[in-house]
Every structure is written in structure tokens, then in C-alpha cells.
CSV table of C-alpha atoms in Angstrom, one decimal:
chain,number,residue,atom,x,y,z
M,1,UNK,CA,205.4,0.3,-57.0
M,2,UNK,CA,207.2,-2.5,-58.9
M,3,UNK,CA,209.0,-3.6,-55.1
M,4,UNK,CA,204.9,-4.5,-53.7
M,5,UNK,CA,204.3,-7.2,-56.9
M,6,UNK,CA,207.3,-8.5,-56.8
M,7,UNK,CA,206.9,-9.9,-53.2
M,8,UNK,CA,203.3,-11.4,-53.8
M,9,UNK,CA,204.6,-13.2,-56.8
M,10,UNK,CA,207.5,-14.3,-54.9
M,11,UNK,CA,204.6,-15.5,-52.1
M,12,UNK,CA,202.6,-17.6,-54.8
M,13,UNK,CA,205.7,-19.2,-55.5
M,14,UNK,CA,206.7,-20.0,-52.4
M,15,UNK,CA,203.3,-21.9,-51.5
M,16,UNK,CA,203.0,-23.8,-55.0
M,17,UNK,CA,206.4,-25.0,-54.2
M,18,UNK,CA,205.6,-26.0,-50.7
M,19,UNK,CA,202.0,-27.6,-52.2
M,20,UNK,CA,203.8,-29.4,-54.5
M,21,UNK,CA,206.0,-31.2,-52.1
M,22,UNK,CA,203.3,-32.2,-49.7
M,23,UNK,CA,201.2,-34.0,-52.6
M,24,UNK,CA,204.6,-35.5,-54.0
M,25,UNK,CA,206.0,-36.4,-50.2
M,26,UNK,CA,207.9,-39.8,-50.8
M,27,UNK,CA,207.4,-41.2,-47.1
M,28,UNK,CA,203.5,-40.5,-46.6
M,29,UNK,CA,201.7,-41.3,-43.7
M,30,UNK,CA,199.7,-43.9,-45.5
M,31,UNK,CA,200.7,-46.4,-48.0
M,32,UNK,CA,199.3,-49.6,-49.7
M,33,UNK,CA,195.6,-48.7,-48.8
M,34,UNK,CA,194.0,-51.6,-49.7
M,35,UNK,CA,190.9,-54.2,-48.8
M,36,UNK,CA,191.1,-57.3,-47.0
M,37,UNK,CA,187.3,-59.0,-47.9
M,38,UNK,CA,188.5,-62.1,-46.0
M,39,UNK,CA,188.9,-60.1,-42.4
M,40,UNK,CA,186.1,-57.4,-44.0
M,41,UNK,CA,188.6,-54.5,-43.4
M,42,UNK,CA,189.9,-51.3,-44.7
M,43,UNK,CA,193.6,-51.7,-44.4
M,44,UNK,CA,197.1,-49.8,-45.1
M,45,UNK,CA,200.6,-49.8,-43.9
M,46,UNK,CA,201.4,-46.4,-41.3
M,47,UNK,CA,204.1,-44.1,-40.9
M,48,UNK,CA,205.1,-41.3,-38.7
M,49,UNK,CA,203.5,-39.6,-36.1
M,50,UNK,CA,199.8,-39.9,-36.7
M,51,UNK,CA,197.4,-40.9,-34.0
M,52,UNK,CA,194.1,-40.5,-35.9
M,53,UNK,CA,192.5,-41.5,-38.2
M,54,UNK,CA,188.9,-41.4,-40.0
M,55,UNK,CA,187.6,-44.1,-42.5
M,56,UNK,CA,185.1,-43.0,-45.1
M,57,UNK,CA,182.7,-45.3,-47.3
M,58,UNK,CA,181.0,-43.3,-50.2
M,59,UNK,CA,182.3,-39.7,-48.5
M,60,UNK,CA,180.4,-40.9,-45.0
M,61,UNK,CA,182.3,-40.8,-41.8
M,62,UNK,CA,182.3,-45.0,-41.1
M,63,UNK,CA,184.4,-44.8,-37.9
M,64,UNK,CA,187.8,-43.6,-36.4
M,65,UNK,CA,190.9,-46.0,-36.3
M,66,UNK,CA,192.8,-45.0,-33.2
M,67,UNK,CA,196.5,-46.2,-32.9
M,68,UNK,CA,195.6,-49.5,-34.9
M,69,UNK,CA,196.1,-49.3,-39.2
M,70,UNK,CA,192.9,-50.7,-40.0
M,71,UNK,CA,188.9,-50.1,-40.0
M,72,UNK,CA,186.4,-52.9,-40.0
M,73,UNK,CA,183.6,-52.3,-42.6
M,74,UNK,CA,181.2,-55.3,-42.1
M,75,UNK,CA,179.7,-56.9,-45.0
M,76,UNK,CA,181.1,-56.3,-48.1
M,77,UNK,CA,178.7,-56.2,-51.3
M,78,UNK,CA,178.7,-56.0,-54.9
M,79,UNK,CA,178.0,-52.7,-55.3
M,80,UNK,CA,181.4,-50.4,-56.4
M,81,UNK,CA,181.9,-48.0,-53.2
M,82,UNK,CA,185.1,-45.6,-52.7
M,83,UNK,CA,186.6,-46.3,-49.2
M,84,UNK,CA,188.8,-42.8,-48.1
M,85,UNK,CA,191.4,-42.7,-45.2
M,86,UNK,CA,192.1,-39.2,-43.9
M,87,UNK,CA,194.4,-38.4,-40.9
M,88,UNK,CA,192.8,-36.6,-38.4
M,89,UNK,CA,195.3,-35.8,-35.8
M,90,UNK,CA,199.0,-35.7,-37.9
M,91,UNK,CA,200.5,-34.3,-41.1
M,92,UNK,CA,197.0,-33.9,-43.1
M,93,UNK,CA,196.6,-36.6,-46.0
M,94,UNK,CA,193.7,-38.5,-47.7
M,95,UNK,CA,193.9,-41.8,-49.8
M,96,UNK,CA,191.2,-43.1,-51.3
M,97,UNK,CA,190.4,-46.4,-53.5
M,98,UNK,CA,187.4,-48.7,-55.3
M,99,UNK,CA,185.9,-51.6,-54.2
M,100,UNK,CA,185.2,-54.1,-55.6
M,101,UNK,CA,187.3,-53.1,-58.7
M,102,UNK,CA,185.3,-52.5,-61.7
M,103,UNK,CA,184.5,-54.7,-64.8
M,104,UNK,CA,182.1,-54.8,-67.4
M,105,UNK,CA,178.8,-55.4,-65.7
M,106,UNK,CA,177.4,-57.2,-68.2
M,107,UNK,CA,179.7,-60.0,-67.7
M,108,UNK,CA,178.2,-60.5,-64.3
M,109,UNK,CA,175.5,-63.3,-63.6
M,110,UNK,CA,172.1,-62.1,-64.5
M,111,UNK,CA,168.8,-63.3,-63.3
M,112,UNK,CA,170.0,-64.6,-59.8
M,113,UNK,CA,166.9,-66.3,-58.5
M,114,UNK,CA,167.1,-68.3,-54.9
M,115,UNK,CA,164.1,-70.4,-53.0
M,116,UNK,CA,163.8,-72.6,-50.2
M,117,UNK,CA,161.6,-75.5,-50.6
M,118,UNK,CA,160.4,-79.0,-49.4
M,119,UNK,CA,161.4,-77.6,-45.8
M,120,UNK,CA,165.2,-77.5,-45.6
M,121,UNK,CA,166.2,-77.0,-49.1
M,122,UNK,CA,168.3,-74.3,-50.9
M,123,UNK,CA,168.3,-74.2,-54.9
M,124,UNK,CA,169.4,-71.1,-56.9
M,125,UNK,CA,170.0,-70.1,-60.2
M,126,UNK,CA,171.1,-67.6,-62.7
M,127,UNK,CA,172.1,-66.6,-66.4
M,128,UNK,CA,175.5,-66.3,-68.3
M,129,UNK,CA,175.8,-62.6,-68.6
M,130,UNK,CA,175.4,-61.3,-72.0
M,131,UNK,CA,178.9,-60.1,-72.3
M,132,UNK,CA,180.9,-62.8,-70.3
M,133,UNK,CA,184.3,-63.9,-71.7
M,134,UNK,CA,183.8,-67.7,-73.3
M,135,UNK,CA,185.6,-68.9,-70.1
M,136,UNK,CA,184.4,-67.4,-67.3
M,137,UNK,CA,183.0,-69.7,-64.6
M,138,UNK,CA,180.8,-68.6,-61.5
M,139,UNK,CA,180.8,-69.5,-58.1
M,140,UNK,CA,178.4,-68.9,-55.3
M,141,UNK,CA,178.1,-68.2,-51.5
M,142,UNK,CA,175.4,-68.2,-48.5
M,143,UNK,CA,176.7,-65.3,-46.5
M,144,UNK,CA,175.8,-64.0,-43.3
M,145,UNK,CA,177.4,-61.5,-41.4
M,146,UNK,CA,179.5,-64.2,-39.1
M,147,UNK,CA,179.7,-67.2,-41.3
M,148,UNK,CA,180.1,-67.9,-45.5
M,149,UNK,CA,178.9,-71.4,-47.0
M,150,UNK,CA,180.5,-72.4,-50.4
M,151,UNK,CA,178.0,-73.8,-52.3
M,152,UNK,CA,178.2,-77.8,-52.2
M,153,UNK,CA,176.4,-78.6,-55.3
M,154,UNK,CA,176.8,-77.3,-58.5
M,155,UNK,CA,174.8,-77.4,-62.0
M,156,UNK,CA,176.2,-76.6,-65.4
M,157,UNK,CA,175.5,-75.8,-68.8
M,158,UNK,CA,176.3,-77.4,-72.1
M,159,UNK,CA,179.2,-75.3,-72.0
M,160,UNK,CA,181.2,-75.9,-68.3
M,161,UNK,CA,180.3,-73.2,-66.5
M,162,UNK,CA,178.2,-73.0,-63.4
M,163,UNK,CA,174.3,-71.8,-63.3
M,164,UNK,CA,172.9,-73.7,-60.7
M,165,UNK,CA,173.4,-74.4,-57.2
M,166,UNK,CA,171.6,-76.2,-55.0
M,167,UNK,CA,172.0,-77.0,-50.8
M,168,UNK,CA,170.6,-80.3,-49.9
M,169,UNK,CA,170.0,-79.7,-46.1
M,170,UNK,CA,170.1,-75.8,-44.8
M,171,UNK,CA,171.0,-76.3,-40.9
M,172,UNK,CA,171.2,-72.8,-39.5
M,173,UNK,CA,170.5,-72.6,-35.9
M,174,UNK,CA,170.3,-69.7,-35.1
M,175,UNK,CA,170.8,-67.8,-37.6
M,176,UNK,CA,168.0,-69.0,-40.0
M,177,UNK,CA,166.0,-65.3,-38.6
M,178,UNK,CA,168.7,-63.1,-39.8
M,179,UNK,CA,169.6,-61.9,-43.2
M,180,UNK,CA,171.6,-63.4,-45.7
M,181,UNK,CA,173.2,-62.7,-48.8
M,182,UNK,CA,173.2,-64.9,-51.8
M,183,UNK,CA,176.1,-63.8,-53.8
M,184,UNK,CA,177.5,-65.0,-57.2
M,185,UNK,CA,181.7,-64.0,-57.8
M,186,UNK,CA,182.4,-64.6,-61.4
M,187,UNK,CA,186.3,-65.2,-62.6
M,188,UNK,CA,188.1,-65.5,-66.3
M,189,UNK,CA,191.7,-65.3,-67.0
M,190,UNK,CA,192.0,-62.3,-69.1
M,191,UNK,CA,189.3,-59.9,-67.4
M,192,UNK,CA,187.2,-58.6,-64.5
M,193,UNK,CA,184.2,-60.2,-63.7
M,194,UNK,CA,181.4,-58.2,-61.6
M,195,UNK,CA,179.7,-60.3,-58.9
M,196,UNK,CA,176.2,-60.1,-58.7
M,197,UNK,CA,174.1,-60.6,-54.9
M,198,UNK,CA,170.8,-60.3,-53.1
M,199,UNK,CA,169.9,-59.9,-49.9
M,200,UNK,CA,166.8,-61.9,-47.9
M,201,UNK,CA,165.6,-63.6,-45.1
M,202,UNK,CA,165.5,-67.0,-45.5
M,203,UNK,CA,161.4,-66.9,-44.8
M,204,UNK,CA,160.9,-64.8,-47.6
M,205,UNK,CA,162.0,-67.0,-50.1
M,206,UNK,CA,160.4,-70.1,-49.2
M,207,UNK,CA,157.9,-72.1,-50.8
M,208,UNK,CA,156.0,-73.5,-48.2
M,209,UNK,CA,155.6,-77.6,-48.7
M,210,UNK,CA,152.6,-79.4,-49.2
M,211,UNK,CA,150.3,-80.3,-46.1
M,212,UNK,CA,150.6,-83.9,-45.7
M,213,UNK,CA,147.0,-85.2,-44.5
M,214,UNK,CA,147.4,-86.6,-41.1
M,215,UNK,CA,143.5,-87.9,-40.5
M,216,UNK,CA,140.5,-87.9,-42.8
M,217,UNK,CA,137.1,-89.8,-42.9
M,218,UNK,CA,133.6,-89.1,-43.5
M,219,UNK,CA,129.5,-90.5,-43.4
M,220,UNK,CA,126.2,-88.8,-44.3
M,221,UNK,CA,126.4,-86.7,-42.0
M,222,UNK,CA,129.5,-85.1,-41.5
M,223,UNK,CA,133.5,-85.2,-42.8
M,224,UNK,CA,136.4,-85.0,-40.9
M,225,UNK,CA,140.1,-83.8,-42.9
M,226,UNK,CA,143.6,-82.8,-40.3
M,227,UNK,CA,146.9,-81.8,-41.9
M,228,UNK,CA,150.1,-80.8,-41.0
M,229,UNK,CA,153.2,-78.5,-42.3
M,230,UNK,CA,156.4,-78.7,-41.4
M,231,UNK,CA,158.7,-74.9,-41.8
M,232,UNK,CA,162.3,-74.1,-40.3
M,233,UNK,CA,161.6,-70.8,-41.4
M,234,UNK,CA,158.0,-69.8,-41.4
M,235,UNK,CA,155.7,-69.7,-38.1
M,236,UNK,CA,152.5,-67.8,-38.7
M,237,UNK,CA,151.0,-69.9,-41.2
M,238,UNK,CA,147.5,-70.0,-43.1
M,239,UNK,CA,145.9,-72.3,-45.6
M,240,UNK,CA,144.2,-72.0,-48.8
M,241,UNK,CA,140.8,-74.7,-49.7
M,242,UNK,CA,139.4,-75.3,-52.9
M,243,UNK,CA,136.7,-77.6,-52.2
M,244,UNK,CA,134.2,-78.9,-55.2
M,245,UNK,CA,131.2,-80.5,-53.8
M,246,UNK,CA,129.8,-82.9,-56.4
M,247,UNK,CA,129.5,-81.0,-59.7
M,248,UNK,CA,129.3,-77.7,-58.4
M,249,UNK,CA,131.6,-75.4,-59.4
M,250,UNK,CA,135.3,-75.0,-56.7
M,251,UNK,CA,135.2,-72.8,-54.3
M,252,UNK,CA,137.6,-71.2,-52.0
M,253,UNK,CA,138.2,-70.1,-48.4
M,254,UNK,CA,140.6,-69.6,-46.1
M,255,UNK,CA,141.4,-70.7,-42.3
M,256,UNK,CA,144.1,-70.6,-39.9
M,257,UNK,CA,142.9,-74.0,-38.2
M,258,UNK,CA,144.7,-77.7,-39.1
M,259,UNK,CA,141.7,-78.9,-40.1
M,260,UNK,CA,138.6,-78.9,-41.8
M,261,UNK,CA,134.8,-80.6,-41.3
M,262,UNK,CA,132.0,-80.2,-43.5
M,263,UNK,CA,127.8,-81.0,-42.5
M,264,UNK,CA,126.2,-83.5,-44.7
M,265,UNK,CA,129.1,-83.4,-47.1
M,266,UNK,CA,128.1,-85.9,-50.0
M,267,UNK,CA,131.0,-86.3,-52.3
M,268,UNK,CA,133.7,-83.9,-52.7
M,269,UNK,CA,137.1,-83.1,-53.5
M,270,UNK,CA,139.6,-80.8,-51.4
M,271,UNK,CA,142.6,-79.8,-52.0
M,272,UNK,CA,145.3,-77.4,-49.5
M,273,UNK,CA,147.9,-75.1,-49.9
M,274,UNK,CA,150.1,-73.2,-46.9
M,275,UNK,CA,150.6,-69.5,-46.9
M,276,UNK,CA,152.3,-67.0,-44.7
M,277,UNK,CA,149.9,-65.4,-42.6
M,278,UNK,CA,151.9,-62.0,-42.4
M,279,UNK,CA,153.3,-61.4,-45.6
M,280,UNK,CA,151.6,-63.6,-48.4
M,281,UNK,CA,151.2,-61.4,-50.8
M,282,UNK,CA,155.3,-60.7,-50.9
M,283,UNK,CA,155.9,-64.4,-50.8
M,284,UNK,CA,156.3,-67.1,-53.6
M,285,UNK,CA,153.2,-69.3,-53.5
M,286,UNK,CA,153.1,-72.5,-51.4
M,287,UNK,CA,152.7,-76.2,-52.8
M,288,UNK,CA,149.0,-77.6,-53.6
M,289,UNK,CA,148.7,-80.7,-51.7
M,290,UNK,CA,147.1,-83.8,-53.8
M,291,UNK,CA,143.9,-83.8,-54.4
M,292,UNK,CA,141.6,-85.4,-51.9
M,293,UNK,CA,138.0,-87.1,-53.0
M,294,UNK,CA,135.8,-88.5,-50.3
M,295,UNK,CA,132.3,-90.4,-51.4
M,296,UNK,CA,130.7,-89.0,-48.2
M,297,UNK,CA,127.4,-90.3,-49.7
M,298,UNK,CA,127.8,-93.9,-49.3
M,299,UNK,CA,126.4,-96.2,-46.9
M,300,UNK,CA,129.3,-98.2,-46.5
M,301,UNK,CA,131.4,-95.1,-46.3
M,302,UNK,CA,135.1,-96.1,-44.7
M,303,UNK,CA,135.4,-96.3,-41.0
M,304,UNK,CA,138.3,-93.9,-39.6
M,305,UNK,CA,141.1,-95.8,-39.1
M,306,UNK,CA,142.2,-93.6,-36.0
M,307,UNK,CA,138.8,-94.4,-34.4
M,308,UNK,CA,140.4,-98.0,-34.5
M,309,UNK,CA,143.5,-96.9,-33.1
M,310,UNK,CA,141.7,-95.2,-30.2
M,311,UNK,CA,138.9,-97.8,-29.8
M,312,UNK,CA,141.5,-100.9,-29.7
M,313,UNK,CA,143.5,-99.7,-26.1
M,314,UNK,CA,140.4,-99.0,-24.7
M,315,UNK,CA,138.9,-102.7,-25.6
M,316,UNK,CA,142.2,-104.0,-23.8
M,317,UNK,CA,141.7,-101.8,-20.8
M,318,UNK,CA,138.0,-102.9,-20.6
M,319,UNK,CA,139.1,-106.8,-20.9
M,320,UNK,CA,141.1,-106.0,-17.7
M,321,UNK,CA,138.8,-104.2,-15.6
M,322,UNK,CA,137.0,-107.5,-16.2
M,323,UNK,CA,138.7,-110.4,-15.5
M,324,UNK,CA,140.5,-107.9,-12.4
M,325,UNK,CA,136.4,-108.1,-11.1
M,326,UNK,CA,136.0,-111.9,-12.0
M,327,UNK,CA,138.6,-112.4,-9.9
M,328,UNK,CA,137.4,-110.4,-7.1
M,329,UNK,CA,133.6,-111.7,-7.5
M,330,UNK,CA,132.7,-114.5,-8.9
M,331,UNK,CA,130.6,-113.5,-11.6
M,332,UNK,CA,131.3,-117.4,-13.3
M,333,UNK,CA,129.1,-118.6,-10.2
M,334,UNK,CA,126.4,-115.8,-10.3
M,335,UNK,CA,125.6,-116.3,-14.0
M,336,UNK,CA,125.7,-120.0,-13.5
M,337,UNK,CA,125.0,-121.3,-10.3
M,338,UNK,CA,125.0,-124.7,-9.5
M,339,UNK,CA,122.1,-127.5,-9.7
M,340,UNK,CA,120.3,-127.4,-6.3
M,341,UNK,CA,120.5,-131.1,-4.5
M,342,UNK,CA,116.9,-132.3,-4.2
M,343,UNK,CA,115.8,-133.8,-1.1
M,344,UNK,CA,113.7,-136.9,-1.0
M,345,UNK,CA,109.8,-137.5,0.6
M,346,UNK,CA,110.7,-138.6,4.3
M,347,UNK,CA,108.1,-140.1,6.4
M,348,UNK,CA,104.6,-138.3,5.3
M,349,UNK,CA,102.8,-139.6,2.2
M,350,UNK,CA,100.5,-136.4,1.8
M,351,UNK,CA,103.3,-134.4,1.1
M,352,UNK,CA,104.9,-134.2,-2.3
M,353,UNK,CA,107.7,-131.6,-2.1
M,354,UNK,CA,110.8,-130.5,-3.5
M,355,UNK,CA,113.4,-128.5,-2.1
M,356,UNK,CA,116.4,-126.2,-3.3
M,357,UNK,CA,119.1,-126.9,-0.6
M,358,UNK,CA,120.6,-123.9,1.3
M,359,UNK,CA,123.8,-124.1,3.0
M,360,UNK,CA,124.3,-121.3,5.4
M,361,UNK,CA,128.6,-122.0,6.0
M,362,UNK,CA,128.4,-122.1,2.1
M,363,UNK,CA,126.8,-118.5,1.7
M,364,UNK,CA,129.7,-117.3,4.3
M,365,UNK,CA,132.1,-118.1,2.5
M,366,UNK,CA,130.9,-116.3,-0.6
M,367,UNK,CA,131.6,-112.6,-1.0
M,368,UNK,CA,129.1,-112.1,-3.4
M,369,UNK,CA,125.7,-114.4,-1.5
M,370,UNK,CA,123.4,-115.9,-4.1
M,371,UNK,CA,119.7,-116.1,-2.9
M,372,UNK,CA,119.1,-119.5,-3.3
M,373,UNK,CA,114.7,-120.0,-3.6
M,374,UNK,CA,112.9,-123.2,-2.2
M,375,UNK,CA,110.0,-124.5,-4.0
M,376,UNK,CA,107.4,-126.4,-2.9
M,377,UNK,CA,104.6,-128.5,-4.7
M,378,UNK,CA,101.6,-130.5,-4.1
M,379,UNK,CA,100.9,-134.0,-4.1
């Protein structure tokens, strides 16, 4: 009975032995698993025979490296993730390591806020974090998936270190419709420094500029107000009125149209703000333009100065119309024809006339014949 136990105890030791080797094997298939965040890849140095192998992100199959010692992840973010290789077709073995490596988060940048504004701006900004080191320093990046932009501009506290950062002209054909993140790294000597990020479209943070008025005038009887906005980023766009007629209380409404025209306005004051049609409510608030005040009451109310604009071109145009017919016609010897010669009494004494001269080569040789009249008169 003894001979049975002795061989299963011999058994377990056996396979602990061999168990122990494979975990303690001093040439594994993979070494130095690491992260390169410049290339975005999972990378590690190979050995032996393995053909296979599967990448992992958070205990999720990401992809297979085949015959290459690398896995491309993408964008990298803030948030702490374990990456795992395990070989697939070879000796079986897993590594598995954090990234980004851990630090106390409350030495991260708090309170990162970004907006776009007066059409191609970037500005952003963001808070110490409560537990930062007295010399960390923060920098920031515009990252999207193919391109990073460091930021150009920075803005600092009384004490050195960076909370502001602010992009003067965004030029970001095409990429202006894709996602981006705004991400702040943080960095002291003598600890880790979380970084913090957010991720947007560049439409949902913008504050929508002012409309600039383009055209306004008004009489009795009826006002006239056109406006523009200008948006990289933006395209369905609606706008917000607060008109106050007189002493009436403001009211508001809202139209999708460039402009605006009021019936026997009297005085009033308007003023505009632009707003995304789509997605408003999930959007910081536009830019009020300056108020406008038109005296629509007044007799001597101003004329549009576009009017002039369209009226002057068509005065020149009419000018040469007619001295092009004067030429053709002329009118000079219509309006004011010349004095008649006035024949002499010849021969009779009864009769006392006078007579308007017609010359009949004269009249053929004028394109536009004048009736000339004879009149006669008694003695």
C-alpha cells in the first residue's frame, strides 16, 4: 500500500520542479517588454522559435504580431491600462506591464479647460494639482491620431510653472472634423507626474464670434439689418435677437436667415448672437454682437449707404447710354433748333408774310428730320 503513495508524491514533485523551471527560464521568449509612445507601439526584444503572438490591452485581444516583435496600439491616453504579450504558437509565456506608469494623481493638472474662439484661436487652461511637487512644470499637446502640436505659447503663474496655453492661428486642413486630444504631461525631478487629457472635436468647443453687421438702415416704414459669421469649424449655424422696441420690454427670437427687417419699426435696439444649429444646447455660448440702436422714427432717417454704392454705377452707365445716343442722334439740334431765315415781301404789297425756311437737301442729311412749320400773317 505504502509503494501506490509513494509514486504520486514522487509525481507532484516532478511537475513542481518542472513548473518551477519554466517560470524561472533564464532565456524567455520575450524580454524588455516595454512602450514606445513616440511610434505608439507595444514592443519587446524576441527569442527562439515563436511565430505568434497576441497583444492584449486591459485583458482584450488588440491584435496578433506575426513574425515582427511589435504591436501598434494607436493613441495612447492618460488613463493607466496593463498591456499583456502572450505567445501563441511556441513555448507558452505571458508578460505583462503598466502604462503610463503610475503617480500620485493628485499631482496631475486639474481643471483642464480648452475653447476655440474669435474664429481660429486655441486658448486652454488648467490648475496646479493639489499635491504637485513645488517644482513640477506642465506642458501641453494638440494631438490627433497622425500629427502632435507642442504648444507655442505658454502662460505662468507667480511661481514658474505653466497654466495657460494659447495657439494664435489653428490651421488644420483637414483634420479640423476629427477628434483631438488636448493633453497636459506634467514632470518634477524627484517624482511621477500623472498627465491629465480630454478628448473633442474641435466644433464642440468653440465659441462662435460676434456677427459683424454687413448692411443696416431704416425709415418709417420699414428697417433693414445683414450680418455675417465667419467659423473654420462650425457650418449649421443659427442666431439669437434681443430686440427692444422703444421702451418696451426685450424680446427674443430666433432665425436661421442673415438678416433681419422689421414693419414700421420706430426706434429700437438689436443685438445678435450665433449658435450651433445641431447641438446648442451641448455648446459653450456664442459672442453677443454690439448693440445696435436705429431712430427709425425720424424724418431725416440716414439714407443706406449701399443704396449709394448700387445707385452710383448705374448713374455712370446711364451717362453713357446718353451721350452714346447724342452721338448717334442729335438730340443738341432737336431741343434747340436753329433760328428760321425770314424771307423778305417781294413784289406784292397786299401781302404781308413771313416764312420759316425749309431746306429739303438739309432734312436729308439729317437722320433724325425736324418738322420745320411756315407761318403766315396778314397785312
Amino acid at each position: 500500500m505504502a509503494l501506490p503513495w509513494l509514486a504520486v508524491l514522487l509525481t507532484l514533485i516532478c511537475c513542481s520542479m518542472t513548473t518551477d523551471h519554466a517560470i524561472s527560464d533564464p532565456d524567455p521568449p520575450i524580454k524588455n517588454l516595454r512602450i514606445d509612445p513616440e511610434r505608439k507601439r507595444l514592443v519587446w526584444d524576441q527569442h527562439g522559435n515563436v511565430s505568434e503572438i497576441g497583444c492584449y490591452v486591459n485583458s482584450k485581444i488588440l491584435r496578433k504580431a506575426i513574425e515582427k516583435p511589435y504591436c501598434s496600439l494607436g493613441d495612447l491616453s492618460c488613463e493607466v491600462k496593463n498591456y499583456t504579450v502572450k505567445v501563441i504558437k511556441g513555448q507558452p509565456f505571458s508578460a505583462w506591464i503598466q502604462y503610463p506608469k503610475q503617480g500620485n494623481p493628485l499631482a496631475a493638472a486639474d481643471n483642464l479647460t480648452c475653447r476655440v474662439h474669435d474664429v481660429d484661436q486655441l486658448s486652454c487652461s488648467w490648475a496646479v494639482g493639489e499635491e504637485a511637487p513645488a517644482n513640477v512644470q506642465y506642458h501641453f499637446y494638440l494631438k490627433h491620431p497622425l500629427k502632435t502640436w507642442p504648444c507655442p505659447k505658454y502662460m505662468q503663474n507667480q511661481q514658474g510653472v505653466n497654466v495657460q496655453c494659447h495657439f494664435d492661428s489653428l490651421s488644420l486642413q483637414p483634420e479640423r472634423q476629427t477628434p483631438f486630444r488636448f493633453l497636459v504631461n506634467g514632470t518634477s525631478g524627484g517624482s511621477k507626474i500623472p498627465c491629465r487629457q480630454m478628448t473633442h472635436r474641435l466644433e464642440e468647443i468653440e465659441i462662435l464670434a460676434a456677427p459683424n453687421i454687413t448692411k443696416k438702415w431704416c425709415n418709417e416704414n420699414y428697417s433693414f439689418m445683414e450680418w455675417e459669421v465667419r467659423s473654420l469649424f462650425t457650418e449649421d449655424i443659427k442666431y439669437e435677437l434681443e430686440i427692444q422696441k422703444g421702451t418696451d420690454l426685450a424680446y427674443k427670437e430666433e432665425t436661421e436667415l442673415k438678416v433681419l427687417g422689421l414693419r414700421n419699426p420706430g426706434p429700437y435696439t438689436v443685438k445678435i448672437k450665433a449658435m450651433d444649429s445641431l447641438f446648442f444646447e451641448r455648446r459653450p455660448a456664442g459672442q453677443w454682437s454690439a448693440p445696435q440702436h436705429l431712430d427709425c422714427g425720424r424724418k431725416d432717417a440716414s439714407f443706406p449707404i449701399w443704396l449709394v454704392y448700387l445707385l452710383a454705377p448705374l448713374g455712370a452707365l446711364l451717362l453713357v447710354g446718353l451721350v452714346f445716343l447724342c452721338r448717334r442722334w442729335p438730340l443738341m439740334q432737336k431741343l434747340f433748333p436753329r433760328v428760321p431765315h425770314v424771307k423778305d415781301p417781294v413784289g406784292d404789297s397786299f401781302q404781308n408774310e413771313r416764312m420759316m425756311a425749309w431746306d429739303p437737301e438739309q432734312q436729308s442729311q439729317e437722320e433724325c428730320p425736324v418738322v420745320r412749320v411756315q407761318v403766315l400773317g396778314e397785312t
